CSV table of N, CA and C in Angstrom, one decimal:
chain,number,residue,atom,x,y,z
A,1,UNK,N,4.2,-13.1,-42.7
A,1,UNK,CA,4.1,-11.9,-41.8
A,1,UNK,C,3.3,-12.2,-40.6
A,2,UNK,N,2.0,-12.8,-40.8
A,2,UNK,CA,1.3,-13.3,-39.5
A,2,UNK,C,2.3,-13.5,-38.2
A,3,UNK,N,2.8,-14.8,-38.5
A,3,UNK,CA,3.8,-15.5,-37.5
A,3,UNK,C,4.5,-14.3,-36.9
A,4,UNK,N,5.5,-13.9,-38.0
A,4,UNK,CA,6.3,-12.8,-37.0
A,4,UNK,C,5.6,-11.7,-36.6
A,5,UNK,N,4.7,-11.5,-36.6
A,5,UNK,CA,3.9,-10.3,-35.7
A,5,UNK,C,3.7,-11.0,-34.3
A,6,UNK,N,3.5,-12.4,-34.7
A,6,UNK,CA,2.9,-13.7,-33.3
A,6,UNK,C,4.5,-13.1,-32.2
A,7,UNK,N,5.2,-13.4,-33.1
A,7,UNK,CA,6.8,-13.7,-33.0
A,7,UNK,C,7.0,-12.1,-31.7
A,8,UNK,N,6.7,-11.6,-32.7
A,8,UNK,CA,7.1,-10.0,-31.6
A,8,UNK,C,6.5,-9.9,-30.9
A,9,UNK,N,4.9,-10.3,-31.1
A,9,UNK,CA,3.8,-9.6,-29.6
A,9,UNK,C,4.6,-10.4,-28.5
A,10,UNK,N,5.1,-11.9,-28.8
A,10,UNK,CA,5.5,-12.0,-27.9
A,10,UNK,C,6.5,-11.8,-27.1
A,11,UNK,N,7.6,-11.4,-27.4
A,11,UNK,CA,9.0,-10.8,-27.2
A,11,UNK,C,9.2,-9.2,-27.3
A,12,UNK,N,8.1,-8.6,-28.0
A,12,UNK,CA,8.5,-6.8,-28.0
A,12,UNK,C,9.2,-6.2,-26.7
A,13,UNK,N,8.8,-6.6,-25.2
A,13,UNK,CA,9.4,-6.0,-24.5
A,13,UNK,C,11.2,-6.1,-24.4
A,14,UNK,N,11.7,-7.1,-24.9
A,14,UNK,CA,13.1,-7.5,-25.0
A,14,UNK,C,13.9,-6.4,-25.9
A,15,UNK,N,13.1,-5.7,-26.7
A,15,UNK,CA,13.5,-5.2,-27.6
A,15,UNK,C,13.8,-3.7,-27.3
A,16,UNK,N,14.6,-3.3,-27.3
A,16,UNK,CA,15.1,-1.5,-26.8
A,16,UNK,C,14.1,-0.6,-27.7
A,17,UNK,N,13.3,0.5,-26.5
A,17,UNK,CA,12.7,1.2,-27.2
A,17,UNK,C,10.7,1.0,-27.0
A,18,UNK,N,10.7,2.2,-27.6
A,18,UNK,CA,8.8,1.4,-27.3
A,18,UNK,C,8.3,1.2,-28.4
A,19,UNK,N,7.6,0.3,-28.2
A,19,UNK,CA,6.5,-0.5,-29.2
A,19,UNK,C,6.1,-0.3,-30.3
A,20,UNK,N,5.2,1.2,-29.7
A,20,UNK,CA,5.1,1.9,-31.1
A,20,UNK,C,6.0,2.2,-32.4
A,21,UNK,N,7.3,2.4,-31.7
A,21,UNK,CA,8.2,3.0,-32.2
A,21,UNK,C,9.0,1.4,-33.4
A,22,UNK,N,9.0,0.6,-32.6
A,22,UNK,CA,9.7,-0.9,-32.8
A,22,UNK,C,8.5,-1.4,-34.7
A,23,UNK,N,7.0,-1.0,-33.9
A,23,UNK,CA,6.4,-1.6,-34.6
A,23,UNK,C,6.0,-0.7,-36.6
A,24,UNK,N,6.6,0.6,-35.6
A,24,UNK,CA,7.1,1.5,-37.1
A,24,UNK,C,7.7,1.3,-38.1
A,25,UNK,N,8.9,1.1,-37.2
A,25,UNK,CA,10.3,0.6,-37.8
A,25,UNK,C,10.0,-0.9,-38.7
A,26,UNK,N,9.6,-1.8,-37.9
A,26,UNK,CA,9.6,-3.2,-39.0
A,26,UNK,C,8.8,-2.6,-39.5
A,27,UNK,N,7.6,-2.4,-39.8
A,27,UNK,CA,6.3,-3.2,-40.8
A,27,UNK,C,5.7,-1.8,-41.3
A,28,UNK,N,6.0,-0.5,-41.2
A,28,UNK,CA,5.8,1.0,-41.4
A,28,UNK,C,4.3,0.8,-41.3
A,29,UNK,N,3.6,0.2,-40.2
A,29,UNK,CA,2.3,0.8,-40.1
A,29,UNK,C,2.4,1.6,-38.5
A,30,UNK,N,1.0,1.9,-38.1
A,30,UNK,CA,0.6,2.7,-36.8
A,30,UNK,C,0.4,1.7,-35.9
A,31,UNK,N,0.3,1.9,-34.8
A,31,UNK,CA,0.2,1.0,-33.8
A,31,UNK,C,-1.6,0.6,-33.6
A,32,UNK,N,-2.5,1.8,-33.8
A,32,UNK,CA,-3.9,1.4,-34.3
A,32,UNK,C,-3.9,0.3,-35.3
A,33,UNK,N,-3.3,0.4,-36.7
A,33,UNK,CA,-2.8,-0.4,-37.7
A,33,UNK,C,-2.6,-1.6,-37.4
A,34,UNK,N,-1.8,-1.8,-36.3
A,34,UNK,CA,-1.0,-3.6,-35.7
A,34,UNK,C,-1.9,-3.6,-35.3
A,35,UNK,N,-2.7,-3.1,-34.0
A,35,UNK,CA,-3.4,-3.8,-33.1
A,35,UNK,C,-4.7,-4.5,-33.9
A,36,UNK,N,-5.1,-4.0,-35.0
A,36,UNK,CA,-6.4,-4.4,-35.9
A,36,UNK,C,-5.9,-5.5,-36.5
A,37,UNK,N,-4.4,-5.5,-37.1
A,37,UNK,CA,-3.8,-6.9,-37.6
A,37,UNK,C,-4.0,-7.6,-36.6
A,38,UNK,N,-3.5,-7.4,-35.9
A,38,UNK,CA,-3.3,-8.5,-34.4
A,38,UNK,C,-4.1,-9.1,-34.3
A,39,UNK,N,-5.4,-8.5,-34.2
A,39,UNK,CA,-6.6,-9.1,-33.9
A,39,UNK,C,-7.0,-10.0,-34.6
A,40,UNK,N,-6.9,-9.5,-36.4
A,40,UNK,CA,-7.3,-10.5,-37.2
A,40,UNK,C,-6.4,-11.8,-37.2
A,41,UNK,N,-5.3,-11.5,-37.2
A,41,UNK,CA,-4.7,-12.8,-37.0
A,41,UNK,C,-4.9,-13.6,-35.6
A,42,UNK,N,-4.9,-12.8,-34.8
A,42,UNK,CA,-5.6,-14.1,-33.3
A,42,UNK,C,-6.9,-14.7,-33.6
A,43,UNK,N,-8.0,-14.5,-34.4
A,43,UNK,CA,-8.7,-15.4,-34.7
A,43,UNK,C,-8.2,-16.7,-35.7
A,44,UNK,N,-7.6,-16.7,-36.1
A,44,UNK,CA,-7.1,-17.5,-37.5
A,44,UNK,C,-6.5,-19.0,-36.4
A,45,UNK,N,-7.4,-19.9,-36.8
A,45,UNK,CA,-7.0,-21.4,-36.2
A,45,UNK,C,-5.2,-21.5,-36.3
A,46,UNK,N,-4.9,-21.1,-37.7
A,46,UNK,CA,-3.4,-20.8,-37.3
A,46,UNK,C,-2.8,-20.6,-36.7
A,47,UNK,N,-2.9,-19.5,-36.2
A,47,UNK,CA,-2.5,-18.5,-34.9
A,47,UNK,C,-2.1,-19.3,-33.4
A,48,UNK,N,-3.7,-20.1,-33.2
A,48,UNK,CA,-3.5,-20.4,-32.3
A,48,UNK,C,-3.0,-22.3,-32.1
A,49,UNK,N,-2.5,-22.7,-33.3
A,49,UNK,CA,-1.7,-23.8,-32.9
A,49,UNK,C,-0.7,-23.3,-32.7
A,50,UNK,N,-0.2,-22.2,-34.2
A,50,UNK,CA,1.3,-21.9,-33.3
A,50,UNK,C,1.6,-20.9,-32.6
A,51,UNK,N,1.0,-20.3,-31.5
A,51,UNK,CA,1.4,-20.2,-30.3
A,51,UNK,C,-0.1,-19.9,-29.7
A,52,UNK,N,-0.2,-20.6,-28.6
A,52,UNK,CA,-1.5,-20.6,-28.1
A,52,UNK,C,-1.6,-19.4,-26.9
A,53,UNK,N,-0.4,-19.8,-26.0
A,53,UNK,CA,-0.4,-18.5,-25.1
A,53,UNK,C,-0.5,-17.2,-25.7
A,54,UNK,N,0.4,-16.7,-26.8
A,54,UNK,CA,0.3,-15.1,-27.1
A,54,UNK,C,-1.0,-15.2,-27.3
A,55,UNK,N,-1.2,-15.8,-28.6
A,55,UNK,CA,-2.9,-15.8,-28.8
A,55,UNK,C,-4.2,-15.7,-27.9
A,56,UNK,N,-3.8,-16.2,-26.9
A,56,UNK,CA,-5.2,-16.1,-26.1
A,56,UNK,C,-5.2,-14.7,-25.0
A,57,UNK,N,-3.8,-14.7,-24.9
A,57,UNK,CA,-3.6,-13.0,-24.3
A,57,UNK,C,-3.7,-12.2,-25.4
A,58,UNK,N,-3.1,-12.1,-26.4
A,58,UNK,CA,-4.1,-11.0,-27.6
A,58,UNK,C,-5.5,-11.2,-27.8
A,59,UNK,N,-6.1,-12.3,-27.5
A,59,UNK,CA,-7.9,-12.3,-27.8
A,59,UNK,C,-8.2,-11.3,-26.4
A,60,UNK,N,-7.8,-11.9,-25.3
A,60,UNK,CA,-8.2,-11.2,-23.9
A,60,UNK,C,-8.4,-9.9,-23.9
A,61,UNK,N,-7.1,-9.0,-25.5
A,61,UNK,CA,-7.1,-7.4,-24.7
A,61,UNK,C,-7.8,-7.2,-26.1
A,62,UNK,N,-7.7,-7.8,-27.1
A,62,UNK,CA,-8.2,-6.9,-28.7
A,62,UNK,C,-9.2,-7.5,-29.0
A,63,UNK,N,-9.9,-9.4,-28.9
A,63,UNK,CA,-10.7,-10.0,-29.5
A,63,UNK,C,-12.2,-9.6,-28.9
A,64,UNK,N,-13.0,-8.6,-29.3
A,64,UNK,CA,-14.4,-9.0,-29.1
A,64,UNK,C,-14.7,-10.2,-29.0
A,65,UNK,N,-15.4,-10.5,-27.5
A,65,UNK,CA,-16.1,-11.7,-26.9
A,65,UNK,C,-16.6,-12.9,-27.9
A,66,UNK,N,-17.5,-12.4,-29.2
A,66,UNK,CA,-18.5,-13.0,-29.7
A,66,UNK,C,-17.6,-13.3,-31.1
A,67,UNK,N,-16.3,-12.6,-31.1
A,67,UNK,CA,-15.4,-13.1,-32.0
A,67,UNK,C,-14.3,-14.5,-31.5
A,68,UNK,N,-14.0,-14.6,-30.4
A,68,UNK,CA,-13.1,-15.2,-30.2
A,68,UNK,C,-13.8,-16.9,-30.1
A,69,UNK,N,-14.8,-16.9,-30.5
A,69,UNK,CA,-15.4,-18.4,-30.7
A,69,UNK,C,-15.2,-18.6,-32.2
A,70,UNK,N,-15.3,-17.6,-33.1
A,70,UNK,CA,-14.9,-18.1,-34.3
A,70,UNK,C,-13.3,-18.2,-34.8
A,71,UNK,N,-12.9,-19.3,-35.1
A,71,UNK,CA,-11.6,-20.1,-35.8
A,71,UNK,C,-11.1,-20.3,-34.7
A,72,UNK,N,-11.7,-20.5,-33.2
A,72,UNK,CA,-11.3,-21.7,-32.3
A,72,UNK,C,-11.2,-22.7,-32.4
A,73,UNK,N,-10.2,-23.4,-31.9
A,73,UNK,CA,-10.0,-24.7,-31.8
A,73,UNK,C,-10.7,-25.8,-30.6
């Protein structure tokens, strides 16, 4: 599930409809809900081998500063 969250942050706008609404539909959480996922998974070394760009634009807008040094690469 990680990945495909990676998968959509990065492509949601392709997708008809808004976000909130998109991120309902797959995974039946809130959009406060994702963005807290989000975040935990952009720290995860994971994350950011596989895809580094989304990842570092999700640390930019969700990762507290003093978090995004831990499970950097």
């Amino acid at each position: 599930m990680e990945m495909a969250i990676l998968d959509f942050e990065r492509e949601w706008w392709r997708h008809a409809g808004a976000k909130d609404r998109e991120v309902s539909q797959r995974w039946g959480i809130s959009a406060s809900e994702y963005d807290h996922l989000l975040a935990a998974v952009a720290v995860r070394p994971e994350a950011m081998a596989y895809d580094p760009l989304t990842v570092r634009r999700i640390r930019r807008r969700l990762v507290p500063p003093s978090s995004r040094r831990f499970g950097s690469s």
